[in-house]
Amino acid sequence: MSRSSLASLAALAVALVVASAANAQDVASLLARPASVTVRVGEGVPLSVVALDATGNVIEARLRVVGPRRGVRIRDGDSYEIIATYSGDVGDPVTLSVPVSVRWPRVTRIEIATQPDGSLYEGTRVRHVANALHADGTRRPGASFYWATSNNSVASIDQFGNVTAVTTGAVTVTASFEGVESSVRHYIAPFPASGIEITGGENEVRTGDVQTFTAVAHDDQGVPIGDVPIAWTHSFVPAEGMIGTSAPGQLKGGKFVADVPGVYTVMATTGSLTAAKSFSVVPRDVVRPLEVVGMGRQSTMRTTDFWVFEGQDGRDYAITGSKVSGGHAYVFDVTDPSNIIKTDSIQVDARAVNDVKVSPDARYATITREGASNRRNGVVILDLADPAHPTIASSFDERLTGGVHNAYPTEDYLFALSGGDKYVIIDVRDLRNPQFVSEYNHPDSRVHDVWVHDGIAYSAEWGTGVVVVDVGNGRWGGSIENPVFVTSYPVPSGGTHAVFPYHQEETGKFYLFLGDEIMSRRGLANSGTGAPRGDYAQRYDPQTGMGGSPLTTQGYIQVVDFTDPEHPDMVARYEVTEYGTHNIWVEDDVLYQAYYEGGLRVVDVSGELMGNLYTQGREIAVFKPFDRAGYVANSPMVWSAMPFKGNVFFTDTNSGIWAVKVQPKDRPVSE
């Protein structure tokens, strides 16, 4: 699997060129060289920005040069801007906009495959699928191919690559795109089958249960014919009272999943032969009451990530991060979730403490730093010998400049992100003397999250999707000292922000839950508040009328079957279309999803997964934490969720830390 074919503004090599001996307040304008940029995906282009005085001379000044957050998902033909700003002590800021146009690399080859697998026989129909590839093996998304056959009287083809075999004989199928073409050759033989049968499946299942059917074509003697192409379709009769249903189920090969109750019929067709099987689908019926147990309100700052754990003293604690708080992390005793008590705080040199995690043995915790005054940032390691009052054991910033947004601790090693560019592996067996071990930096990629399972690091890398690296598993020759790339898997949204690996005992499958983060709803009918970028994050100011605007996001969870890492397969999603996702936790076949303004979502992910889990009635409970006293009042914004000792803890960026409990199905919610 190749790395992603999506671009990042990081490909631009930006240099701030300054001259000597001038007063910063004399800055009159900014100049970019070149004035505009055209760049192909994966390439780097030098760009310099200088400050000028009123006479046009270059002067010394500290400038801030940034690109848009959406720039990590640039697609062919998109145009963006790089903004350079000088902000002096007096007067208005001086800004400059540098237009950026991004183009794809040239396509060098085309690969063609058939769906379904099988030979072309007279009277059969097989779809051909093409991928346009760049020289580095990345795929061009959205390529529109021109299809043709060498002889339409032998086989015809439509604009979607569907080939219909008309008669026997040889035929060549060709796909072309941007001057590059590729061909496959078929010999069409007489149709050999005389019958077809469907086996497998249950007579009654719930919505969301995956049915597996097998279709076998055979000759006059009943001998199976293995290479006859078989097409699957289905029909649906809705349950009584249901009208206007659409896409009630999904069928992929012989696997079927229903979204709504009713009577379904799956059909397998090859040539002129068709077999059918009908079955009933009933509601999944997993909804359960949810009660609020307790809350640790934080209304003067924005609460970020958290971790809940049992301390070495036998009591339960949570550590939370924050923004707009002067670099504080906070410690809570949550032994009694109905009486959450703040026990301490830790202040570090940072603008924001975004990520907080605790090692599996609760020996240490990590808090990440962004916006440190010395720009070194790095990660702070806390000694949890006294979990109610952690102490700073050490700070580590070697190779960690540019802001550390996320980290992942194991018992002996810490994986810390550096400036969204790479992750650094640190030996923390001696908390007071951490040591650099190694690092992994995926080419032309930006990283946001990393999770380690069974010696394999899974990192969420925006447009690249998920990147898989052997950091000690050994199957691919990797070790903690020598990380080895295994594979990468891009996803359609191009906004992979979080990853959670999960082994499902019931099926033996290993799933990766990949979460988007798209911080706007631009282009959608429900585009949100339209608040300026900084406005939504601020408290309401009655003097100016600014701030207090709720955030609006989009994005969803994508579920990839990674049971065979060499052949990953995206099988399902969890998409609530009105909101966007954030951090993920899966435990005991339940997904605990922080869905930003969509609140806390508790979702049944038992059994084989396929289709959209949201439309299948798999939601167990939903809770939106409205708080009149919140940082932004009555504006749910759930950041992270985590089950712990029968309760579900979560942080809401506008109101603090909460504890809720999913009740038994037959227990009514108390008033």
PDB file of N, CA, C and O in Angstrom, residues 462-529:
ATOM      1  N   TRP A 462      -3.637  12.652   8.632  1.00  0.00           N
ATOM      2  CA  TRP A 462      -4.416  13.530   7.773  1.00  0.00           C
ATOM      3  C   TRP A 462      -4.628  12.922   6.389  1.00  0.00           C
ATOM      4  O   TRP A 462      -5.207  11.856   6.280  1.00  0.00           O
ATOM      5  N   GLY A 463      -4.179  13.568   5.324  1.00  0.00           N
ATOM      6  CA  GLY A 463      -4.440  13.082   3.975  1.00  0.00           C
ATOM      7  C   GLY A 463      -3.807  11.751   3.658  1.00  0.00           C
ATOM      8  O   GLY A 463      -4.248  11.042   2.754  1.00  0.00           O
ATOM      9  N   THR A 464      -2.771  11.384   4.385  1.00  0.00           N
ATOM     10  CA  THR A 464      -2.129  10.089   4.160  1.00  0.00           C
ATOM     11  C   THR A 464      -2.975   8.955   4.714  1.00  0.00           C
ATOM     12  O   THR A 464      -2.777   7.798   4.364  1.00  0.00           O
ATOM     13  N   GLY A 465      -3.905   9.247   5.602  1.00  0.00           N
ATOM     14  CA  GLY A 465      -4.704   8.216   6.241  1.00  0.00           C
ATOM     15  C   GLY A 465      -3.983   7.658   7.446  1.00  0.00           C
ATOM     16  O   GLY A 465      -3.425   8.403   8.254  1.00  0.00           O
ATOM     17  N   VAL A 466      -3.966   6.336   7.590  1.00  0.00           N
ATOM     18  CA  VAL A 466      -3.254   5.698   8.693  1.00  0.00           C
ATOM     19  C   VAL A 466      -1.929   5.145   8.180  1.00  0.00           C
ATOM     20  O   VAL A 466      -1.865   4.572   7.089  1.00  0.00           O
ATOM     21  N   VAL A 467      -0.867   5.344   8.963  1.00  0.00           N
ATOM     22  CA  VAL A 467       0.451   4.816   8.640  1.00  0.00           C
ATOM     23  C   VAL A 467       0.797   3.763   9.685  1.00  0.00           C
ATOM     24  O   VAL A 467       0.673   4.005  10.887  1.00  0.00           O
ATOM     25  N   VAL A 468       1.246   2.598   9.233  1.00  0.00           N
ATOM     26  CA  VAL A 468       1.501   1.461  10.103  1.00  0.00           C
ATOM     27  C   VAL A 468       3.009   1.180  10.115  1.00  0.00           C
ATOM     28  O   VAL A 468       3.616   1.014   9.057  1.00  0.00           O
ATOM     29  N   VAL A 469       3.590   1.133  11.332  1.00  0.00           N
ATOM     30  CA  VAL A 469       5.038   0.986  11.470  1.00  0.00           C
ATOM     31  C   VAL A 469       5.344  -0.091  12.520  1.00  0.00           C
ATOM     32  O   VAL A 469       4.761  -0.092  13.608  1.00  0.00           O
ATOM     33  N   ASP A 470       6.244  -0.992  12.181  1.00  0.00           N
ATOM     34  CA  ASP A 470       6.713  -2.012  13.118  1.00  0.00           C
ATOM     35  C   ASP A 470       7.713  -1.365  14.063  1.00  0.00           C
ATOM     36  O   ASP A 470       8.798  -0.949  13.660  1.00  0.00           O
ATOM     37  N   VAL A 471       7.336  -1.279  15.378  1.00  0.00           N
ATOM     38  CA  VAL A 471       8.219  -0.681  16.377  1.00  0.00           C
ATOM     39  C   VAL A 471       8.561  -1.695  17.468  1.00  0.00           C
ATOM     40  O   VAL A 471       8.800  -1.331  18.614  1.00  0.00           O
ATOM     41  N   GLY A 472       8.591  -2.968  17.089  1.00  0.00           N
ATOM     42  CA  GLY A 472       8.921  -3.997  18.058  1.00  0.00           C
ATOM     43  C   GLY A 472       8.155  -5.287  17.875  1.00  0.00           C
ATOM     44  O   GLY A 472       8.478  -6.305  18.499  1.00  0.00           O
ATOM     45  N   ASN A 473       7.161  -5.293  17.016  1.00  0.00           N
ATOM     46  CA  ASN A 473       6.445  -6.530  16.717  1.00  0.00           C
ATOM     47  C   ASN A 473       7.389  -7.542  16.076  1.00  0.00           C
ATOM     48  O   ASN A 473       7.361  -8.726  16.402  1.00  0.00           O
ATOM     49  N   GLY A 474       8.236  -7.080  15.145  1.00  0.00           N
ATOM     50  CA  GLY A 474       9.264  -7.913  14.544  1.00  0.00           C
ATOM     51  C   GLY A 474       8.873  -8.605  13.270  1.00  0.00           C
ATOM     52  O   GLY A 474       9.751  -9.079  12.526  1.00  0.00           O
ATOM     53  N   ARG A 475       7.584  -8.681  12.956  1.00  0.00           N
ATOM     54  CA  ARG A 475       7.166  -9.401  11.747  1.00  0.00           C
ATOM     55  C   ARG A 475       7.761  -8.773  10.492  1.00  0.00           C
ATOM     56  O   ARG A 475       8.075  -9.472   9.521  1.00  0.00           O
ATOM     57  N   TRP A 476       7.943  -7.452  10.535  1.00  0.00           N
ATOM     58  CA  TRP A 476       8.497  -6.755   9.374  1.00  0.00           C
ATOM     59  C   TRP A 476       9.925  -6.270   9.632  1.00  0.00           C
ATOM     60  O   TRP A 476      10.432  -5.415   8.932  1.00  0.00           O
ATOM     61  N   GLY A 477      10.539  -6.810  10.687  1.00  0.00           N
ATOM     62  CA  GLY A 477      11.926  -6.491  10.968  1.00  0.00           C
ATOM     63  C   GLY A 477      12.136  -5.230  11.780  1.00  0.00           C
ATOM     64  O   GLY A 477      13.269  -4.747  11.894  1.00  0.00           O
ATOM     65  N   GLY A 478      11.080  -4.690  12.362  1.00  0.00           N
ATOM     66  CA  GLY A 478      11.201  -3.449  13.111  1.00  0.00           C
ATOM     67  C   GLY A 478      11.499  -3.683  14.579  1.00  0.00           C
ATOM     68  O   GLY A 478      11.270  -4.766  15.128  1.00  0.00           O
ATOM     69  N   SER A 479      11.991  -2.635  15.213  1.00  0.00           N
ATOM     70  CA  SER A 479      12.252  -2.659  16.645  1.00  0.00           C
ATOM     71  C   SER A 479      12.053  -1.255  17.182  1.00  0.00           C
ATOM     72  O   SER A 479      11.861  -0.300  16.422  1.00  0.00           O
ATOM     73  N   ILE A 480      12.109  -1.119  18.501  1.00  0.00           N
ATOM     74  CA  ILE A 480      11.940   0.198  19.101  1.00  0.00           C
ATOM     75  C   ILE A 480      13.076   1.120  18.685  1.00  0.00           C
ATOM     76  O   ILE A 480      12.901   2.335  18.571  1.00  0.00           O
ATOM     77  N   GLU A 481      14.248   0.538  18.422  1.00  0.00           N
ATOM     78  CA  GLU A 481      15.388   1.343  17.987  1.00  0.00           C
ATOM     79  C   GLU A 481      15.383   1.575  16.482  1.00  0.00           C
ATOM     80  O   GLU A 481      16.025   2.514  15.993  1.00  0.00           O
ATOM     81  N   ASN A 482      14.682   0.736  15.740  1.00  0.00           N
ATOM     82  CA  ASN A 482      14.694   0.813  14.281  1.00  0.00           C
ATOM     83  C   ASN A 482      13.283   0.615  13.732  1.00  0.00           C
ATOM     84  O   ASN A 482      12.931  -0.464  13.269  1.00  0.00           O
ATOM     85  N   PRO A 483      12.432   1.655  13.782  1.00  0.00           N
ATOM     86  CA  PRO A 483      11.067   1.530  13.247  1.00  0.00           C
ATOM     87  C   PRO A 483      11.088   1.221  11.748  1.00  0.00           C
ATOM     88  O   PRO A 483      11.883   1.811  10.998  1.00  0.00           O
ATOM     89  N   VAL A 484      10.229   0.298  11.332  1.00  0.00           N
ATOM     90  CA  VAL A 484      10.173  -0.115   9.927  1.00  0.00           C
ATOM     91  C   VAL A 484       8.755   0.082   9.398  1.00  0.00           C
ATOM     92  O   VAL A 484       7.785  -0.420   9.977  1.00  0.00           O
ATOM     93  N   PHE A 485       8.642   0.810   8.289  1.00  0.00           N
ATOM     94  CA  PHE A 485       7.342   1.057   7.653  1.00  0.00           C
ATOM     95  C   PHE A 485       6.733  -0.257   7.175  1.00  0.00           C
ATOM     96  O   PHE A 485       7.401  -1.087   6.562  1.00  0.00           O
ATOM     97  N   VAL A 486       5.436  -0.435   7.459  1.00  0.00           N
ATOM     98  CA  VAL A 486       4.704  -1.625   7.033  1.00  0.00           C
ATOM     99  C   VAL A 486       3.784  -1.298   5.864  1.00  0.00           C
ATOM    100  O   VAL A 486       3.878  -1.863   4.782  1.00  0.00           O
ATOM    101  N   THR A 487       2.870  -0.358   6.077  1.00  0.00           N
ATOM    102  CA  THR A 487       1.926   0.007   5.033  1.00  0.00           C
ATOM    103  C   THR A 487       1.244   1.319   5.416  1.00  0.00           C
ATOM    104  O   THR A 487       1.384   1.793   6.546  1.00  0.00           O
ATOM    105  N   SER A 488       0.539   1.895   4.477  1.00  0.00           N
ATOM    106  CA  SER A 488      -0.338   3.028   4.777  1.00  0.00           C
ATOM    107  C   SER A 488      -1.659   2.811   4.066  1.00  0.00           C
ATOM    108  O   SER A 488      -1.733   2.071   3.081  1.00  0.00           O
ATOM    109  N   TYR A 489      -2.696   3.467   4.592  1.00  0.00           N
ATOM    110  CA  TYR A 489      -4.031   3.270   4.029  1.00  0.00           C
ATOM    111  C   TYR A 489      -4.758   4.606   4.007  1.00  0.00           C
ATOM    112  O   TYR A 489      -5.199   5.099   5.042  1.00  0.00           O
ATOM    113  N   PRO A 490      -4.867   5.249   2.840  1.00  0.00           N
ATOM    114  CA  PRO A 490      -5.600   6.516   2.762  1.00  0.00           C
ATOM    115  C   PRO A 490      -7.093   6.289   2.820  1.00  0.00           C
ATOM    116  O   PRO A 490      -7.587   5.225   2.428  1.00  0.00           O
ATOM    117  N   VAL A 491      -7.828   7.280   3.324  1.00  0.00           N
ATOM    118  CA  VAL A 491      -9.282   7.192   3.417  1.00  0.00           C
ATOM    119  C   VAL A 491      -9.904   8.338   2.621  1.00  0.00           C
ATOM    120  O   VAL A 491      -9.245   9.339   2.343  1.00  0.00           O
ATOM    121  N   PRO A 492     -11.177   8.207   2.240  1.00  0.00           N
ATOM    122  CA  PRO A 492     -11.776   9.164   1.306  1.00  0.00           C
ATOM    123  C   PRO A 492     -11.804  10.606   1.786  1.00  0.00           C
ATOM    124  O   PRO A 492     -11.678  11.531   0.993  1.00  0.00           O
ATOM    125  N   SER A 493     -11.985  10.832   3.081  1.00  0.00           N
ATOM    126  CA  SER A 493     -12.178  12.196   3.571  1.00  0.00           C
ATOM    127  C   SER A 493     -10.906  13.025   3.535  1.00  0.00           C
ATOM    128  O   SER A 493     -10.955  14.250   3.461  1.00  0.00           O
ATOM    129  N   GLY A 494      -9.741  12.369   3.613  1.00  0.00           N
ATOM    130  CA  GLY A 494      -8.486  13.106   3.634  1.00  0.00           C
ATOM    131  C   GLY A 494      -8.247  13.868   4.909  1.00  0.00           C
ATOM    132  O   GLY A 494      -7.408  14.767   4.948  1.00  0.00           O
ATOM    133  N   GLY A 495      -8.974  13.536   5.991  1.00  0.00           N
ATOM    134  CA  GLY A 495      -8.839  14.282   7.242  1.00  0.00           C
ATOM    135  C   GLY A 495      -8.621  13.379   8.432  1.00  0.00           C
ATOM    136  O   GLY A 495      -9.218  13.601   9.484  1.00  0.00           O
ATOM    137  N   THR A 496      -7.751  12.358   8.312  1.00  0.00           N
ATOM    138  CA  THR A 496      -7.582  11.380   9.384  1.00  0.00           C
ATOM    139  C   THR A 496      -6.882  12.015  10.571  1.00  0.00           C
ATOM    140  O   THR A 496      -5.715  12.379  10.514  1.00  0.00           O
ATOM    141  N   HIS A 497      -7.598  12.100  11.687  1.00  0.00           N
ATOM    142  CA  HIS A 497      -7.162  12.845  12.866  1.00  0.00           C
ATOM    143  C   HIS A 497      -6.850  11.932  14.045  1.00  0.00           C
ATOM    144  O   HIS A 497      -5.982  12.229  14.868  1.00  0.00           O
ATOM    145  N   ALA A 498      -7.571  10.815  14.184  1.00  0.00           N
ATOM    146  CA  ALA A 498      -7.407   9.927  15.330  1.00  0.00           C
ATOM    147  C   ALA A 498      -7.494   8.484  14.871  1.00  0.00           C
ATOM    148  O   ALA A 498      -8.149   8.167  13.872  1.00  0.00           O
ATOM    149  N   VAL A 499      -6.829   7.594  15.627  1.00  0.00           N
ATOM    150  CA  VAL A 499      -6.844   6.166  15.300  1.00  0.00           C
ATOM    151  C   VAL A 499      -6.971   5.373  16.591  1.00  0.00           C
ATOM    152  O   VAL A 499      -6.399   5.738  17.628  1.00  0.00           O
ATOM    153  N   PHE A 500      -7.752   4.287  16.531  1.00  0.00           N
ATOM    154  CA  PHE A 500      -7.883   3.389  17.677  1.00  0.00           C
ATOM    155  C   PHE A 500      -7.904   1.955  17.161  1.00  0.00           C
ATOM    156  O   PHE A 500      -8.839   1.550  16.462  1.00  0.00           O
ATOM    157  N   PRO A 501      -6.875   1.146  17.494  1.00  0.00           N
ATOM    158  CA  PRO A 501      -6.865  -0.262  17.080  1.00  0.00           C
ATOM    159  C   PRO A 501      -7.665  -1.117  18.048  1.00  0.00           C
ATOM    160  O   PRO A 501      -7.608  -0.916  19.266  1.00  0.00           O
ATOM    161  N   TYR A 502      -8.401  -2.101  17.506  1.00  0.00           N
ATOM    162  CA  TYR A 502      -9.279  -2.910  18.365  1.00  0.00           C
ATOM    163  C   TYR A 502      -9.380  -4.329  17.833  1.00  0.00           C
ATOM    164  O   TYR A 502      -9.729  -4.555  16.670  1.00  0.00           O
ATOM    165  N   HIS A 503      -9.074  -5.305  18.709  1.00  0.00           N
ATOM    166  CA  HIS A 503      -9.249  -6.718  18.366  1.00  0.00           C
ATOM    167  C   HIS A 503     -10.597  -7.185  18.897  1.00  0.00           C
ATOM    168  O   HIS A 503     -10.869  -7.106  20.094  1.00  0.00           O
ATOM    169  N   GLN A 504     -11.427  -7.677  17.985  1.00  0.00           N
ATOM    170  CA  GLN A 504     -12.765  -8.125  18.359  1.00  0.00           C
ATOM    171  C   GLN A 504     -12.743  -9.638  18.586  1.00  0.00           C
ATOM    172  O   GLN A 504     -12.538 -10.417  17.646  1.00  0.00           O
ATOM    173  N   GLU A 505     -12.939 -10.031  19.830  1.00  0.00           N
ATOM    174  CA  GLU A 505     -12.821 -11.444  20.180  1.00  0.00           C
ATOM    175  C   GLU A 505     -13.881 -12.307  19.500  1.00  0.00           C
ATOM    176  O   GLU A 505     -13.607 -13.437  19.083  1.00  0.00           O
ATOM    177  N   GLU A 506     -15.099 -11.784  19.376  1.00  0.00           N
ATOM    178  CA  GLU A 506     -16.204 -12.588  18.831  1.00  0.00           C
ATOM    179  C   GLU A 506     -15.911 -13.083  17.426  1.00  0.00           C
ATOM    180  O   GLU A 506     -16.176 -14.241  17.085  1.00  0.00           O
ATOM    181  N   THR A 507     -15.363 -12.215  16.586  1.00  0.00           N
ATOM    182  CA  THR A 507     -15.121 -12.574  15.188  1.00  0.00           C
ATOM    183  C   THR A 507     -13.662 -12.878  14.892  1.00  0.00           C
ATOM    184  O   THR A 507     -13.354 -13.420  13.827  1.00  0.00           O
ATOM    185  N   GLY A 508     -12.751 -12.492  15.807  1.00  0.00           N
ATOM    186  CA  GLY A 508     -11.325 -12.651  15.547  1.00  0.00           C
ATOM    187  C   GLY A 508     -10.765 -11.590  14.628  1.00  0.00           C
ATOM    188  O   GLY A 508      -9.596 -11.643  14.248  1.00  0.00           O
ATOM    189  N   LYS A 509     -11.575 -10.599  14.288  1.00  0.00           N
ATOM    190  CA  LYS A 509     -11.122  -9.549  13.384  1.00  0.00           C
ATOM    191  C   LYS A 509     -10.382  -8.452  14.149  1.00  0.00           C
ATOM    192  O   LYS A 509     -10.648  -8.205  15.330  1.00  0.00           O
ATOM    193  N   PHE A 510      -9.465  -7.798  13.444  1.00  0.00           N
ATOM    194  CA  PHE A 510      -8.735  -6.669  14.010  1.00  0.00           C
ATOM    195  C   PHE A 510      -9.133  -5.426  13.220  1.00  0.00           C
ATOM    196  O   PHE A 510      -8.855  -5.315  12.027  1.00  0.00           O
ATOM    197  N   TYR A 511      -9.829  -4.516  13.902  1.00  0.00           N
ATOM    198  CA  TYR A 511     -10.339  -3.323  13.241  1.00  0.00           C
ATOM    199  C   TYR A 511      -9.517  -2.095  13.643  1.00  0.00           C
ATOM    200  O   TYR A 511      -9.062  -1.973  14.786  1.00  0.00           O
ATOM    201  N   LEU A 512      -9.364  -1.177  12.708  1.00  0.00           N
ATOM    202  CA  LEU A 512      -8.877   0.160  13.015  1.00  0.00           C
ATOM    203  C   LEU A 512     -10.043   1.125  12.877  1.00  0.00           C
ATOM    204  O   LEU A 512     -10.714   1.168  11.834  1.00  0.00           O
ATOM    205  N   PHE A 513     -10.299   1.882  13.949  1.00  0.00           N
ATOM    206  CA  PHE A 513     -11.299   2.943  13.908  1.00  0.00           C
ATOM    207  C   PHE A 513     -10.551   4.251  13.632  1.00  0.00           C
ATOM    208  O   PHE A 513      -9.730   4.683  14.446  1.00  0.00           O
ATOM    209  N   LEU A 514     -10.825   4.856  12.490  1.00  0.00           N
ATOM    210  CA  LEU A 514     -10.132   6.073  12.067  1.00  0.00           C
ATOM    211  C   LEU A 514     -11.113   7.236  12.099  1.00  0.00           C
ATOM    212  O   LEU A 514     -12.196   7.156  11.511  1.00  0.00           O
ATOM    213  N   GLY A 515     -10.732   8.320  12.774  1.00  0.00           N
ATOM    214  CA  GLY A 515     -11.636   9.451  12.932  1.00  0.00           C
ATOM    215  C   GLY A 515     -11.185  10.673  12.170  1.00  0.00           C
ATOM    216  O   GLY A 515     -10.006  11.032  12.168  1.00  0.00           O
ATOM    217  N   ASP A 516     -12.143  11.332  11.509  1.00  0.00           N
ATOM    218  CA  ASP A 516     -11.887  12.608  10.826  1.00  0.00           C
ATOM    219  C   ASP A 516     -11.839  13.747  11.831  1.00  0.00           C
ATOM    220  O   ASP A 516     -12.396  13.658  12.928  1.00  0.00           O
ATOM    221  N   GLU A 517     -11.227  14.843  11.428  1.00  0.00           N
ATOM    222  CA  GLU A 517     -11.467  16.129  12.066  1.00  0.00           C
ATOM    223  C   GLU A 517     -11.484  17.180  10.965  1.00  0.00           C
ATOM    224  O   GLU A 517     -10.466  17.438  10.333  1.00  0.00           O
ATOM    225  N   ILE A 518     -12.654  17.762  10.740  1.00  0.00           N
ATOM    226  CA  ILE A 518     -12.819  18.809   9.733  1.00  0.00           C
ATOM    227  C   ILE A 518     -13.519  19.966  10.428  1.00  0.00           C
ATOM    228  O   ILE A 518     -14.689  19.882  10.781  1.00  0.00           O
ATOM    229  N   MET A 519     -12.766  21.033  10.644  1.00  0.00           N
ATOM    230  CA  MET A 519     -13.224  22.097  11.548  1.00  0.00           C
ATOM    231  C   MET A 519     -14.048  23.170  10.838  1.00  0.00           C
ATOM    232  O   MET A 519     -13.843  24.367  11.042  1.00  0.00           O
ATOM    233  N   SER A 520     -14.960  22.745  10.019  1.00  0.00           N
ATOM    234  CA  SER A 520     -15.912  23.672   9.414  1.00  0.00           C
ATOM    235  C   SER A 520     -16.987  22.849   8.719  1.00  0.00           C
ATOM    236  O   SER A 520     -16.862  21.624   8.597  1.00  0.00           O
ATOM    237  N   ARG A 521     -18.028  23.515   8.260  1.00  0.00           N
ATOM    238  CA  ARG A 521     -19.070  22.869   7.459  1.00  0.00           C
ATOM    239  C   ARG A 521     -19.261  23.632   6.141  1.00  0.00           C
ATOM    240  O   ARG A 521     -20.359  23.681   5.597  1.00  0.00           O
ATOM    241  N   ARG A 522     -18.167  24.208   5.678  1.00  0.00           N
ATOM    242  CA  ARG A 522     -18.239  24.973   4.434  1.00  0.00           C
ATOM    243  C   ARG A 522     -18.728  24.098   3.290  1.00  0.00           C
ATOM    244  O   ARG A 522     -18.313  22.956   3.136  1.00  0.00           O
ATOM    245  N   GLY A 523     -19.633  24.666   2.484  1.00  0.00           N
ATOM    246  CA  GLY A 523     -20.161  23.966   1.329  1.00  0.00           C
ATOM    247  C   GLY A 523     -21.381  23.118   1.607  1.00  0.00           C
ATOM    248  O   GLY A 523     -22.011  22.621   0.665  1.00  0.00           O
ATOM    249  N   LEU A 524     -21.741  22.940   2.885  1.00  0.00           N
ATOM    250  CA  LEU A 524     -22.917  22.154   3.228  1.00  0.00           C
ATOM    251  C   LEU A 524     -24.107  23.080   3.480  1.00  0.00           C
ATOM    252  O   LEU A 524     -23.944  24.248   3.826  1.00  0.00           O
ATOM    253  N   ALA A 525     -25.305  22.542   3.309  1.00  0.00           N
ATOM    254  CA  ALA A 525     -26.503  23.355   3.521  1.00  0.00           C
ATOM    255  C   ALA A 525     -26.545  23.883   4.948  1.00  0.00           C
ATOM    256  O   ALA A 525     -26.884  25.048   5.195  1.00  0.00           O
ATOM    257  N   ASN A 526     -26.197  23.029   5.922  1.00  0.00           N
ATOM    258  CA  ASN A 526     -26.086  23.454   7.311  1.00  0.00           C
ATOM    259  C   ASN A 526     -24.625  23.813   7.558  1.00  0.00           C
ATOM    260  O   ASN A 526     -23.839  23.013   8.049  1.00  0.00           O
ATOM    261  N   SER A 527     -24.250  25.030   7.189  1.00  0.00           N
ATOM    262  CA  SER A 527     -22.840  25.423   7.234  1.00  0.00           C
ATOM    263  C   SER A 527     -22.405  25.926   8.598  1.00  0.00           C
ATOM    264  O   SER A 527     -21.227  26.218   8.801  1.00  0.00           O
ATOM    265  N   GLY A 528     -23.329  26.055   9.541  1.00  0.00           N
ATOM    266  CA  GLY A 528     -22.957  26.445  10.895  1.00  0.00           C
ATOM    267  C   GLY A 528     -23.103  27.929  11.147  1.00  0.00           C
ATOM    268  O   GLY A 528     -23.783  28.652  10.424  1.00  0.00           O
ATOM    269  N   THR A 529     -22.400  28.393  12.189  1.00  0.00           N
ATOM    270  CA  THR A 529     -22.582  29.769  12.645  1.00  0.00           C
ATOM    271  C   THR A 529     -21.882  30.790  11.769  1.00  0.00           C
ATOM    272  O   THR A 529     -22.224  31.959  11.788  1.00  0.00           O
TER     273      THR A 529
END
